[in-house]
Every structure is written in C-alpha cells, then in structure tokens.
C-alpha cells in the first residue's frame, strides 16, 4: 500500500459505506426507548484539505495525498446531508471530531490556526443544530502552551465538552513531560480526551501490515499510547484525567488481567521500573472509557463489559468510515438488556461529555 | 528496564510463581474427568545458557545477560523435580519447548548445532517419561536448508509432533520467501508450528513499553507475525499448514471481525494489496489454533470461543513463567461444561499434536 493514497481511498470506501441506508436499520428507527449518541464521528473543513495538499511534500501520512472522492462531501457536511444520513440510521446526535490526523501533521503556526478554525466551525454547527451535534475540541500538541490556551477557549467560550488527539505527534506520545501542561489543562477543564488512531509512529510502524493497517496497526499505535500514559504515572499525577479509547479499548480489555499479572512480574524484579500507586488495570478501569467504534460485535463487547463494566462503554460508529446504518443494526442485534443498551448508547455518553 | 537483565529477572519471578503449589489446585487434582495437557511449557539446557553468556556482547535480547536465579533449575529440570511440580498442580503431561528465544539469536553454526542438541535432550526426556512429556522441535531459521533437515529428523527419527519458533529472527518474519521451505516442510511433515513471543522486532519495539514488555509488547510482536503470514498468502500456498498462537491468540480473536471488515475496506480500493482467496478471518479460523497460556481468564476465553470455536482452543500454562497450580485453578474456576473443558485441556491438544 502506498501510504499517501491511504485516506484518499479510505474516503471513497467511507462514502460507499455511509451512503448505504439499509431498510432494516431505518425500520428500527424510532422504536428504541433510548437515544443513539455515537461519539467517534468525523468531519473536516476545506481549509484543512487545502493545507494538507499544500504540505504534501513534508507530511508522511494520508494527509500528504491529493484527497478526493465521494466521501469528502460527507466529511465536510455539517448540515442537512449529514442530518439526513443520521435520520436514516436512527442516530439522534453525533459527537463530532476533526478527522484523523487532525492538525498534527502541520507546522506549528498552520496547526494552531487551523485547529482554531476547525473548532470555530464545529461550534457553529453545534449552535445551528444544538440537539443533533456535540463536539470534541481539536488542538495542536506541537505547541503545548497554545494547545492549553485553545482548550481553555474551547471549554469556556465554545462550550465544547471533550477533546480529541490523533495518537502520536511527530512520533511522540503524551506521556512526554513537555505535554503534561495539556493533560493538566484537560483535567482542570473537565475535558475527557479521546485518543483516536492514526498512522503508526515509527516505533510501531511494523504493525501496519498491508491490509491490516486499520484493523491491527491502529490498535497497536493507540493501545501503546494508552499504556505509555499508565506506565508513566500520568494518572497518579492527574487522577481526574479521563481518557476515551475507541475500537473496544484498542485490545487492552482483552489483555487486562494478563497486563496486571505481567506488570507485577516485571515490576517485582526491576528497580528501574515505574512506581505506580496502583496496578495498570485499576487506572484502566477508573480513568478510561471505551467505545464500540468499528467494533459493534457481540463477542468483544461481552469481554469488555466483563472486564471494565457496563458504565465504561460508549456507543460509536466511526462515520463516515464505517457504514452508519449497519453499525446501528449490528448493535441492535446484540443480545443485551434495554437498560444496558441505554447506558452504552445514551446515559454513559451524556455523563462522559456532559450532554 | 534494561533489556539485558529481563530474563534474568523473569527467571527469578518464574521460580517464585512456579514453586507456589496452592492447596486448592492440589485438592482438585484427580477430580477432573479429563487430562491436563498444557502445551506451552518451557525448558532449556546448560549448553544454551553457556552459549548465551559467551555471545552476550552480540546479542540484543535477554539472552545477553548473565542468566541466574532460582528458576534455572526449573527450566533445566527434565526429570523428577519437574514431574513433582506437575503432580502438585494436577498436570498429566507437559508439551515441552525450548525457552524463548531458543537458538534464534546465535550465529548459524552455533544455532544449528545447539538446536540439534536441544532436540536430542528433549527426545531423551520424552523417551524416559513417555506418558508425562511430549515436545515441539526447535530449529534455526537462520539457515532454512538446515532447518528443513532438522525438522525432518525431528519428525522421522525423534518422533516430535510439532515445532516452535520464537517469532522474528534477526528482525525478519516467516512470510519472507526465503523461509518458505521451512513452511513447506512443516506442512509436509504435519508439524503444527507454535509461534511463541520474544522481544519485539525493531519495527514494533516501541510497543515494548516498560512494565508492559510481556503483557502488551509480546502480543504485538507475535500477532503482527501471524497477520503477516495471512497477508502474504501463506495459507493459499500451504493450505494445510497449522499455526498455534499462545496468549489467547495474541489479541487477534478480539479484533477478528474488525480485521475482516477493514481488510475489505483497504482491499476494495488498493490495487497493490495482496490477493487472497479468502478473508483473513477464514484463514485464522481454519489454519490457526490458540492456547490459554498466561490467559486462563474467563472473559477473553469466552470471546475466543465465540470467535474461533471450542475446537480451536488448547490449554497451556507457560511454565515456569506462570504459576502452574494457579493457572490450573484459574482454568478450573471458569464456568464451562466438562465436555468443553475436556476439549480444551485434552482432546484438542491430542488431536493437534497427535498424542
């Protein structure tokens, strides 16, 4: 796979998927005794596409390619077209975020100004459709001080109630102390941070096996980021910081008991290892929420519920990269009580993002 | 963590764990209406430890450290001490394999000759205790032609009925065509190949987060290896090749539906992607078995059963790096029918390794 053509093609695929409004999903619309508030739903703005094209030679990810295809209108539509798709799928409200990798591939001035612009557009869309849209703030980790200012503006002025980062920035993760002011601000502002995947950092890029770039490599990248935060003691330092992981927790719930077991094994013996107040699993269960984006599948959901509990799981689709009505139908088909479905699709989402 | 001290310390931990013969597990001994045949159980031989010490300056993994500690007798004991531990835990038969990274870090002549020696010692132990031990052949991928010869000797003369590789060799995976003769021989000889973890290859070494080297990094390394085999079309070329993955399939079952979904997404659009006859999940369900090593935990086991089926799951402990009686007690405590437990602990293991 040529990396520069990845999103270009992904967008085409996303369009095909998103435009399939299956009858079965539409038929279920209105029958649920709870609302559907998916929380990993993407948008973008023309200025970011333009900048991605301009910076093509310096940017090593999908953003370097000429981004075309029928999904572009879906990503850029923050109005009637998107609402019609939501209606057809039975989606009550999308919690929106700027499509990966956001502004994290741009030079600092471009990233800071485009991040602000994206947040302004997002706030305008929410203002125009306050019952249909909510949103997560974008920021440029490249300039931590500017990121803190922008997060403050998003929380206090734009009234956004969460933030999203697309995993690494220039190969660095948020456990690096230079990013701690961002984490401190997120905690102080009560903004949950959604860590969304992106193309893998150089240290784990080998997991992006062709054909498995998304299905495996994204989880390696994002799960590694999450474990770095835990291992660095971030949640001892910022105990009220909340992290949201998509894709059913990026694999971590499946391994959580083994992770704790081997953590003890490694740490009982290494005087150089991090000293944490609790086991990794306790931070994961206390400071993390996970979403069903791209994983509205019974078996991993059951394992996740058994591992982190029903109150820590949020519904998500990953529009327009996943088929929106199919994701809803898949979730509908999972054998789970209405009360538990209400928690995942509505109550937990409202509580997490203060909606 | 300093990498060179990893196994040194791991061995100490292993010893502590392995010597804990809990009363509850011992009490259950003899009560099961099926046998316990765990299949990821490690041994080593003094000559390999000596060679690891000698090659310390050239070898970048745990094998470079001075290997000491109370677990060494456990790893090197292929006789009465090991049998007493098995008896205390209720283990009927261990399917043995040379401890990671086997001979894969040595120069070619050393690797080839030490591999033969390890196989001879293993065969002798099985001959001495044919009802208590079975074993998987070691080979040196560094010399594919010699590896093929050794696998033939192990199958035809030593009567070993499986083989084991410790993931990458010098950063390379078995999907590289130069290793295909090994895969061809494994298929022809009807030897299932257990792909065991080791320290991560350079391409994914970033997933070896301190404290999570084993609990996360090992799965990234080994799961990536497995997906590379699938993506390269290995199972179209060698349709009867059987792969065994430990640690509940190294995370792949959790993601299997997403992997297929995103495989379609990537492949519908990339003319450069591999052309496979089937979806990745079909190869995983047909050509792979998974074991419970280090993961005798209800939630991931349930997800794995729902994903690959009860007939594809084998019991394992990971002696002496996991607590043997605790692993047995943990498995005993899982709510599963006796018939399904018999399959996992005995029937599936016998069928897979022709015992």
XYZ file of C-alpha atoms in Angstrom:
710
model
C 0.000 0.000 0.000
C 1.234 3.483 -0.754
C 0.693 5.459 2.398
C -0.035 8.714 0.654
C -3.029 7.253 -1.099
C -4.494 5.676 2.005
C -7.098 8.177 3.070
C -7.877 9.100 -0.471
C -9.064 5.563 -0.931
C -10.457 5.291 2.563
C -12.677 8.229 1.796
C -14.050 6.513 -1.274
C -14.775 3.439 0.835
C -16.281 5.541 3.560
C -18.604 7.133 1.070
C -19.787 3.809 -0.227
C -20.423 2.570 3.286
C -22.056 5.698 4.585
C -24.492 6.011 1.727
C -25.927 2.552 2.312
C -29.062 3.299 4.307
C -30.346 -0.194 4.891
C -34.029 -0.705 5.346
C -33.633 -2.817 8.459
C -31.833 -0.056 10.306
C -34.255 2.587 9.130
C -37.158 0.401 10.202
C -35.801 0.205 13.748
C -35.643 3.989 13.891
C -37.977 5.382 16.497
C -38.523 2.045 18.190
C -35.704 2.296 20.712
C -36.600 3.506 24.206
C -33.268 5.338 24.358
C -31.313 7.744 22.178
C -28.329 6.925 19.959
C -25.430 9.308 20.622
C -22.382 7.913 18.823
C -19.184 9.659 19.842
C -16.425 8.987 17.270
C -17.910 10.693 14.241
C -15.645 12.606 11.877
C -15.835 15.875 9.989
C -13.328 18.072 8.235
C -13.172 21.541 6.727
C -11.993 22.683 3.294
C -9.099 24.719 4.684
C -7.565 21.603 6.239
C -7.820 19.689 2.991
C -6.210 22.592 1.187
C -3.387 22.771 3.716
C -2.862 19.019 3.511
C -2.438 19.334 -0.255
C -0.060 22.271 0.118
C 2.106 20.481 2.679
C 2.092 17.242 0.734
C 5.850 17.028 0.412
C 6.538 17.349 4.125
C 3.847 15.120 5.511
C 4.343 11.385 5.713
C 0.744 10.251 6.267
C -2.514 10.120 4.366
C -2.772 13.890 4.582
C 0.015 14.173 2.044
C -2.091 12.847 -0.798
C -4.496 14.680 -3.043
C -7.657 13.988 -1.095
C -10.546 13.303 -3.394
C -13.533 11.062 -3.615
C -17.212 10.988 -2.888
C -16.719 10.835 0.912
C -15.419 14.398 1.013
C -18.899 15.883 0.968
C -19.830 13.562 3.829
C -16.872 14.657 5.945
C -17.337 18.332 5.124
C -21.106 18.373 5.508
C -22.017 19.710 8.935
C -25.606 20.354 7.909
C -28.562 18.869 6.084
C -26.849 15.996 4.276
C -25.286 14.677 7.452
C -28.570 15.062 9.308
C -30.424 13.084 6.638
C -27.899 10.245 6.978
C -28.309 10.325 10.751
C -32.098 10.252 10.400
C -31.934 7.295 8.043
C -29.762 5.397 10.530
C -31.727 6.418 13.603
C -28.884 8.480 15.047
C -30.113 11.179 17.430
C -26.890 13.106 17.929
C -23.336 12.799 16.643
C -20.460 13.776 18.912
C -18.180 15.182 16.228
C -14.400 15.368 15.947
C -11.959 16.511 13.274
C -10.892 13.575 11.077
C -7.518 11.949 11.760
C -4.731 13.105 11.866
C -6.352 16.462 12.604
C -3.798 19.254 12.583
C -0.976 17.134 13.998
C 0.985 16.909 10.754
C 1.230 20.640 10.095
C 3.896 23.165 11.075
C 3.130 24.963 14.313
C 1.530 28.183 13.020
C -0.587 26.294 10.490
C -1.625 23.701 13.062
C -2.579 26.274 15.681
C -4.592 28.453 13.317
C -6.320 25.572 11.536
C -7.164 23.968 14.868
C -8.894 27.171 15.956
C -10.735 27.371 12.668
C -11.922 23.776 12.940
C -13.153 24.421 16.479
C -14.980 27.550 15.376
C -16.711 25.685 12.572
C -17.602 22.865 14.926
C -19.057 25.301 17.456
C -21.078 26.957 14.687
C -22.515 23.617 13.584
C -23.467 22.796 17.163
C -25.058 26.232 17.563
C -27.057 25.664 14.376
C -28.174 22.165 15.445
C -27.808 22.002 19.214
C -29.932 18.878 19.599
C -28.153 16.972 16.818
C -24.470 17.778 17.252
C -21.960 17.952 20.065
C -18.218 18.062 19.598
C -14.694 17.411 20.778
C -12.056 20.123 20.636
C -9.063 19.900 18.326
C -5.680 21.126 19.473
C -2.083 21.173 18.231
C 0.174 19.280 20.645
C 3.124 20.668 18.665
C 2.750 23.870 20.730
C 1.678 22.817 24.242
C 1.183 26.374 25.507
C -1.024 27.260 22.553
C -2.858 23.955 22.981
C -3.677 24.817 26.597
C -4.999 28.230 25.538
C -7.116 26.687 22.813
C -8.525 24.050 25.150
C -9.470 26.822 27.588
C -11.154 28.729 24.799
C -12.998 25.605 23.624
C -14.249 24.809 27.124
C -15.090 28.334 28.282
C -16.174 30.097 25.107
C -17.168 27.415 22.625
C -18.646 25.144 25.308
C -17.103 22.001 23.857
C -17.092 19.251 26.472
C -14.281 16.974 25.346
C -11.139 16.923 23.221
C -9.553 14.529 20.772
C -5.971 13.768 19.838
C -4.906 11.536 16.982
C -2.350 9.486 18.919
C 1.282 10.447 18.306
C 2.572 13.839 17.213
C 5.819 13.665 15.282
C 6.355 10.211 16.793
C 5.936 11.433 20.376
C 3.267 10.419 22.880
C 1.546 12.485 25.528
C 3.464 10.820 28.375
C 6.401 13.057 27.415
C 6.620 15.697 30.178
C 6.552 18.507 27.647
C 2.907 17.605 27.007
C 1.916 17.467 30.670
C 0.531 21.021 30.656
C -2.018 19.784 28.118
C -3.020 16.898 30.375
C -3.191 19.244 33.345
C -5.496 21.576 31.407
C -7.734 18.735 30.266
C -8.130 17.591 33.861
C -8.741 21.117 35.166
C -11.262 21.874 32.425
C -13.027 18.534 32.906
C -12.496 17.628 29.242
C -12.262 13.880 28.528
C -9.548 13.179 25.971
C -10.429 10.808 23.143
C -7.232 9.188 21.839
C -8.051 8.322 18.247
C -5.811 6.204 15.999
C -3.674 7.461 13.166
C -0.890 6.016 11.039
C 1.503 4.250 13.416
C 4.513 6.044 14.887
C 7.932 4.929 13.622
C 8.451 2.766 16.732
C 5.458 0.563 15.947
C 5.043 1.146 12.208
C 5.875 -2.510 11.540
C 2.450 -3.434 12.912
C 0.856 -1.615 9.957
C 0.892 -4.781 7.857
C -0.627 -4.076 4.416
C -4.343 -4.837 4.561
C -4.221 -4.693 8.381
C -3.207 -1.040 8.714
C -6.513 -0.160 10.340
C -7.689 -3.473 11.796
C -4.423 -4.155 13.661
C -1.881 -1.340 13.254
C -4.234 1.358 14.540
C -4.869 -0.636 17.734
C -1.160 -1.202 18.293
C -0.471 2.509 17.886
C -3.294 3.683 20.115
C -3.107 0.942 22.728
C 0.609 1.583 23.092
C -0.136 5.273 23.630
C -2.631 4.435 26.386
C -0.257 2.058 28.166
C 2.537 4.628 28.000
C 0.285 7.076 29.848
C -0.441 4.484 32.530
C 3.167 3.359 32.850
C 4.454 6.931 33.151
C 2.284 7.535 36.193
C 0.093 10.093 34.418
C -2.962 9.050 36.451
C -1.151 9.409 39.753
C -0.241 12.945 38.694
C -3.624 13.778 37.125
C -6.048 11.455 38.925
C -9.177 13.005 37.433
C -7.981 12.866 33.837
C -10.374 10.839 31.684
C -9.250 9.061 28.520
C -11.584 7.609 25.902
C -10.380 4.846 23.587
C -12.280 3.667 20.530
C -12.391 0.238 18.915
C -13.443 -1.520 22.112
C -10.448 -0.193 24.012
C -7.874 -0.966 21.307
C -7.400 -4.514 22.621
C -6.469 -3.584 26.172
C -9.584 -5.102 27.825
C -8.797 -8.499 26.266
C -5.360 -8.445 27.883
C -6.132 -6.571 31.086
C -5.669 -9.429 33.546
C -2.506 -10.569 31.781
C -1.255 -6.968 31.726
C -1.646 -6.708 35.511
C -0.144 -10.149 36.049
C 2.937 -9.443 33.906
C 3.222 -5.911 35.287
C 3.652 -7.438 38.729
C 6.093 -9.954 37.262
C 8.243 -7.249 35.660
C 7.960 -4.765 38.489
C 8.664 -7.160 41.333
C 12.115 -7.512 39.839
C 13.095 -4.234 38.213
C 14.211 -1.447 40.497
C 14.216 0.777 37.393
C 10.529 0.259 36.624
C 7.952 2.926 37.247
C 6.493 3.134 40.709
C 2.740 3.442 40.425
C 0.263 3.708 43.262
C -1.990 1.081 41.691
C -1.931 -1.698 39.155
C -2.352 -0.751 35.481
C -5.778 -2.363 35.393
C -7.044 -0.082 38.143
C -6.143 3.014 36.144
C -7.722 1.471 33.082
C -10.942 0.747 34.951
C -11.022 4.138 36.721
C -9.682 6.664 34.213
C -10.639 5.185 30.842
C -13.827 4.756 28.869
C -14.005 2.675 25.735
C -16.228 2.955 22.692
C -17.666 0.491 20.209
C -16.443 2.392 17.135
C -15.830 -0.087 14.345
C -16.483 -2.916 16.830
C -20.235 -3.275 17.225
C -19.635 -7.004 17.650
C -21.074 -9.204 20.403
C -18.032 -11.237 21.497
C -15.544 -8.420 22.167
C -18.345 -6.307 23.668
C -19.157 -9.091 26.125
C -15.477 -9.425 27.061
C -15.225 -5.655 27.501
C -18.322 -5.485 29.699
C -16.984 -8.324 31.841
C -13.647 -6.542 32.155
C -14.411 -2.828 32.616
C -18.141 -2.838 33.402
C -21.183 -1.571 31.531
C -20.787 2.013 32.804
C -17.457 2.477 30.975
C -18.641 1.659 27.453
C -19.935 4.202 24.921
C -21.583 3.682 21.555
C -19.785 4.947 18.449
C -19.907 4.317 14.716
C -16.811 5.949 13.141
C -18.793 7.782 10.485
C -18.176 8.046 7.565
C -15.535 5.309 7.613
C -17.984 2.700 8.865
C -21.430 2.013 7.488
C -23.675 4.056 9.786
C -26.969 2.115 9.462
C -25.147 -1.219 9.544
C -23.319 -0.234 12.737
C -26.641 0.635 14.338
C -28.224 -2.615 13.140
C -25.225 -4.592 14.399
C -25.515 -3.011 17.821
C -29.293 -3.530 17.823
C -28.736 -7.236 17.130
C -26.501 -7.770 20.170
C -28.267 -9.640 22.979
C -28.173 -7.143 25.828
C -30.877 -5.701 28.049
C -32.542 -2.448 27.058
C -31.175 -0.930 30.271
C -27.599 -1.832 29.348
C -28.101 -0.622 25.786
C -29.427 2.661 27.140
C -26.284 3.054 29.212
C -23.966 2.405 26.287
C -25.880 4.461 23.713
C -27.116 7.343 25.817
C -26.542 7.559 29.573
C -22.812 6.905 29.583
C -22.270 9.244 26.637
C -24.240 12.045 28.275
C -22.394 11.621 31.566
C -18.958 11.481 29.921
C -19.418 14.511 27.695
C -21.884 16.387 29.962
C -24.663 16.431 27.377
C 14.005 -1.616 32.074
C 17.407 -2.724 30.924
C 16.783 -5.339 28.286
C 19.772 -7.461 29.138
C 18.502 -8.135 32.604
C 14.999 -9.052 31.555
C 15.045 -12.815 31.571
C 17.437 -12.881 34.460
C 14.731 -11.273 36.485
C 11.958 -13.114 34.725
C 13.521 -16.348 35.815
C 13.537 -15.251 39.411
C 9.867 -14.351 39.127
C 9.126 -17.582 37.349
C 10.713 -19.503 40.143
C 8.663 -17.736 42.750
C 5.487 -18.379 40.818
C 6.229 -21.968 39.933
C 7.083 -23.002 43.461
C 3.739 -21.861 44.801
C 1.790 -25.114 44.936
C -1.548 -23.892 46.178
C -3.687 -26.247 48.187
C -6.802 -25.508 46.180
C -5.194 -26.666 42.960
C -3.695 -29.724 44.596
C -7.062 -30.564 46.072
C -8.671 -30.573 42.653
C -6.025 -32.980 41.396
C -7.514 -36.295 40.391
C -11.077 -34.975 40.362
C -11.205 -33.973 36.706
C -12.784 -36.420 34.269
C -10.203 -35.367 31.661
C -6.451 -34.958 31.460
C -4.481 -31.697 31.615
C -2.001 -31.452 28.729
C -0.651 -27.898 28.703
C 1.289 -27.125 25.547
C 3.471 -24.011 26.060
C 5.827 -25.289 28.730
C 9.478 -24.266 28.635
C 12.789 -25.997 29.236
C 16.377 -25.178 28.451
C 19.754 -26.911 28.509
C 23.044 -25.825 30.081
C 24.841 -25.559 26.741
C 22.396 -22.909 25.541
C 22.844 -20.867 28.707
C 26.601 -21.121 28.299
C 26.402 -20.021 24.657
C 24.118 -17.134 25.589
C 26.710 -15.940 28.107
C 29.522 -16.289 25.581
C 27.656 -14.346 22.905
C 26.498 -11.710 25.342
C 28.125 -8.805 23.530
C 26.484 -9.577 20.194
C 23.007 -10.427 21.330
C 20.486 -7.670 21.930
C 17.880 -9.589 23.942
C 17.522 -11.201 27.331
C 19.925 -13.910 26.290
C 22.749 -11.383 26.554
C 22.524 -11.201 30.326
C 24.176 -13.432 32.855
C 21.286 -15.793 33.392
C 20.970 -16.680 37.026
C 18.291 -17.232 39.586
C 16.281 -19.975 41.178
C 14.182 -20.622 38.042
C 17.149 -22.078 36.203
C 16.793 -25.463 37.872
C 13.124 -25.438 36.899
C 13.869 -24.716 33.254
C 16.719 -27.217 33.109
C 14.965 -29.965 35.005
C 13.514 -32.501 32.576
C 13.096 -35.118 35.273
C 11.886 -35.660 38.804
C 11.666 -32.064 40.010
C 9.531 -31.032 37.058
C 7.354 -34.109 37.485
C 6.773 -33.327 41.165
C 5.636 -29.817 40.232
C 3.318 -31.241 37.595
C 1.899 -33.712 40.105
C 1.287 -30.964 42.646
C -0.594 -28.937 40.030
C -2.507 -31.873 38.567
C -0.744 -31.688 35.213
C -0.766 -35.008 33.361
C 1.624 -34.189 30.534
C 3.641 -31.134 29.508
C 4.182 -30.447 25.820
C 7.676 -29.003 26.097
C 9.536 -26.429 24.032
C 12.900 -24.693 24.300
C 12.599 -21.383 26.154
C 12.449 -18.153 24.123
C 14.347 -17.010 22.086
C 15.574 -20.551 21.506
C 18.592 -20.608 19.222
C 17.437 -17.673 17.099
C 19.991 -15.212 18.463
C 23.095 -17.295 17.741
C 25.370 -17.374 14.715
C 24.394 -20.045 12.203
C 26.743 -22.898 13.184
C 26.042 -22.383 16.892
C 22.298 -22.154 16.303
C 22.161 -25.275 14.140
C 24.247 -27.420 16.485
C 22.563 -26.211 19.682
C 19.143 -26.714 18.115
C 20.023 -30.342 17.394
C 21.339 -30.801 20.908
C 18.163 -29.334 22.446
C 16.021 -31.643 20.299
C 18.104 -34.662 21.321
C 17.741 -33.810 25.001
C 14.021 -33.266 24.543
C 13.630 -36.614 22.795
C 15.575 -38.302 25.598
C 13.296 -36.774 28.231
C 10.225 -37.948 26.336
C 11.733 -41.432 25.977
C 12.386 -41.527 29.733
C 8.847 -40.309 30.583
C 6.681 -41.044 27.556
C 3.400 -40.580 29.413
C 4.435 -37.285 31.014
C 6.271 -35.371 28.294
C 5.790 -34.579 24.632
C 7.682 -31.908 22.769
C 7.990 -29.380 19.968
C 11.061 -29.284 17.739
C 13.474 -26.372 17.792
C 15.070 -25.158 14.577
C 17.306 -22.333 13.394
C 15.512 -20.213 10.784
C 18.853 -18.501 10.163
C 19.714 -21.458 7.881
C 16.485 -22.535 6.162
C 18.010 -25.598 4.482
C 19.452 -26.855 7.757
C 16.141 -26.082 9.458
C 14.287 -28.270 6.963
C 16.735 -31.114 7.561
C 16.388 -30.780 11.306
C 12.582 -30.710 11.142
C 12.696 -33.902 9.050
C 14.972 -35.523 11.609
C 12.719 -34.403 14.473
C 9.605 -35.765 12.794
C 11.017 -39.003 11.406
C 13.667 -40.016 13.937
C 12.844 -38.206 17.180
C 9.080 -38.524 16.672
C 8.384 -34.950 17.757
C 4.939 -33.903 16.546
C 5.167 -30.133 16.399
C 7.690 -27.306 16.166
C 8.118 -23.908 17.772
C 9.613 -20.653 16.595
C 10.166 -17.592 18.762
C 8.675 -15.042 16.382
C 11.194 -12.966 14.431
C 14.728 -13.983 13.524
C 17.081 -11.038 13.131
C 14.018 -8.845 12.664
C 12.591 -10.985 9.851
C 9.306 -12.897 9.840
C 8.475 -16.241 8.237
C 6.438 -14.632 5.450
C 9.768 -13.773 3.792
C 10.070 -16.159 0.821
C 13.489 -17.314 1.957
C 11.729 -19.066 4.859
C 9.066 -20.729 2.701
C 10.984 -24.032 2.511
C 10.560 -24.259 6.281
C 6.816 -23.709 5.999
C 6.637 -26.236 3.175
C 8.450 -28.813 5.322
C 6.208 -28.162 8.327
C 3.153 -28.738 6.169
C 4.577 -31.862 4.527
C 5.680 -33.310 7.875
C 2.330 -32.479 9.510
C 4.074 -30.451 12.231
C 1.984 -27.620 13.696
C 4.124 -24.520 14.233
C 3.763 -22.765 17.565
C 4.725 -19.094 17.137
C 5.900 -18.051 20.583
C 6.666 -14.446 21.577
C 10.089 -12.968 22.090
C 11.491 -9.461 22.484
C 9.852 -7.325 19.793
C 11.475 -6.843 16.385
C 12.859 -3.358 15.654
C 9.751 -2.476 13.618
C 7.447 -2.894 16.609
C 9.865 -2.469 19.511
C 8.049 0.696 20.582
C 5.197 -1.475 21.838
C 7.542 -2.918 24.487
C 6.594 -0.205 26.955
C 8.485 -0.722 30.253
C 6.319 -2.839 32.534
C 4.231 -3.962 29.544
C 7.004 -5.762 27.644
C 5.297 -9.118 28.092
C 1.639 -8.165 28.644
C 1.423 -5.997 25.518
C 4.679 -5.964 23.520
C 4.813 -9.744 23.142
C 1.290 -9.802 21.684
C 2.091 -7.008 19.243
C 5.201 -8.857 18.075
C 3.541 -12.248 17.707
C 0.165 -11.060 16.421
C 1.939 -8.994 13.781
C 3.882 -12.103 12.743
C 0.651 -14.085 12.371
C -1.072 -11.386 10.314
C 1.969 -11.090 8.059
C 1.651 -14.800 7.270
C -2.029 -14.380 6.430
C -1.499 -11.217 4.394
C 1.329 -12.764 2.371
C -0.941 -15.550 1.179
C 0.986 -18.249 3.070
C -2.196 -20.273 3.632
C -3.145 -20.205 -0.019
C 0.312 -21.594 -0.783
C 0.423 -24.037 2.153
C -3.257 -24.718 2.889
C -2.588 -27.485 5.409
C -0.073 -25.519 7.462
C -1.212 -25.212 11.074
C -0.118 -22.348 13.315
C -0.549 -22.265 17.082
C -0.619 -18.926 18.927
C -0.429 -18.586 22.696
C -1.910 -15.941 24.974
C -5.443 -16.441 23.678
C -4.406 -15.795 20.101
C -2.293 -12.711 20.860
C -5.331 -10.430 20.604
C -6.397 -11.419 17.111
C -9.722 -13.065 18.125
C -10.829 -9.828 19.815
C -10.322 -7.940 16.557
C -11.224 -10.636 14.051
C -14.471 -9.143 12.746
C -12.909 -5.683 12.557
C -9.864 -7.162 10.818
C -12.067 -8.704 8.121
C -14.160 -5.557 7.834
C -11.158 -3.257 7.437
C -9.375 -5.772 5.186
C -12.286 -5.455 2.781
C -12.178 -1.679 3.189
C -8.475 -1.484 2.360
C -8.535 -4.128 -0.343
C -11.582 -2.896 -2.187
C -9.533 0.185 -3.003
C -5.889 -0.806 -3.284
C -4.764 -2.490 -6.461
C -1.424 -3.071 -4.703
C -2.897 -5.105 -1.854
C -2.431 -8.847 -1.614
C -4.912 -11.017 -3.443
C -6.080 -13.753 -1.112
C -8.576 -16.478 -1.871
C -10.422 -15.854 1.388
C -10.836 -13.253 4.075
C -8.197 -13.102 6.830
C -10.672 -14.408 9.379
C -11.246 -17.577 7.385
C -7.542 -18.420 7.478
C -7.448 -17.611 11.159
C -10.392 -19.923 11.842
C -9.102 -22.719 9.590
C -5.321 -22.716 9.967
C -4.761 -21.439 13.495
C -5.211 -22.794 16.974
C -4.891 -20.645 20.054
C -3.842 -21.502 23.585
C -4.683 -20.158 27.014
C -1.049 -19.658 28.071
C -0.881 -16.798 30.530
C -4.573 -16.112 29.855
C -6.618 -18.577 31.873
C -9.206 -15.845 32.266
C -12.948 -16.198 31.665
C -13.755 -13.058 29.635
C -11.151 -13.381 26.858
C -11.723 -17.146 26.758
C -15.436 -16.597 26.174
C -14.701 -14.090 23.409
C -12.232 -16.521 21.846
C -14.693 -19.424 21.952
C -17.366 -17.232 20.356
C -14.921 -16.183 17.652
C -12.934 -19.289 16.677
C -14.938 -22.120 18.274
C -14.215 -24.527 21.110
C -12.302 -26.976 18.901
C -9.544 -24.442 18.186
C -8.523 -23.695 21.774
C -5.806 -25.529 23.720
C -4.877 -25.360 27.381
C -1.428 -24.049 28.310
C 0.282 -22.621 31.386
C 3.624 -21.098 30.278
C 5.642 -22.895 32.934
C 7.782 -21.785 34.695
C 6.941 -18.153 33.896
C 3.381 -18.518 35.131
C 2.269 -20.048 38.406
C 1.413 -23.620 37.401
C -1.107 -24.540 40.132
C -2.722 -21.104 39.957
C -3.150 -21.427 36.191
C -4.860 -24.767 36.685
C -7.079 -23.378 39.455
C -7.947 -20.358 37.316
C -8.971 -22.600 34.446
C -10.907 -24.877 36.806
C -12.848 -21.861 38.075
C -14.078 -20.844 34.617
C -17.755 -21.647 34.064
C -17.642 -24.051 31.142
C -19.074 -27.522 30.639
C -16.898 -30.537 31.422
C -17.169 -31.501 27.758
C -15.783 -28.166 26.615
C -13.043 -28.280 29.254
C -12.103 -31.760 28.074
C -11.752 -30.428 24.532
C -9.522 -27.544 25.582
C -7.365 -29.465 28.048
C -7.112 -32.833 26.362
C -8.932 -33.683 23.133
C -7.844 -30.665 21.114
C -4.257 -30.965 22.352
C -4.098 -34.663 21.465
C -5.554 -34.039 18.006
C -3.278 -31.091 17.280
C -0.045 -32.763 18.363
C -1.101 -36.359 17.563
C -0.684 -37.569 21.146
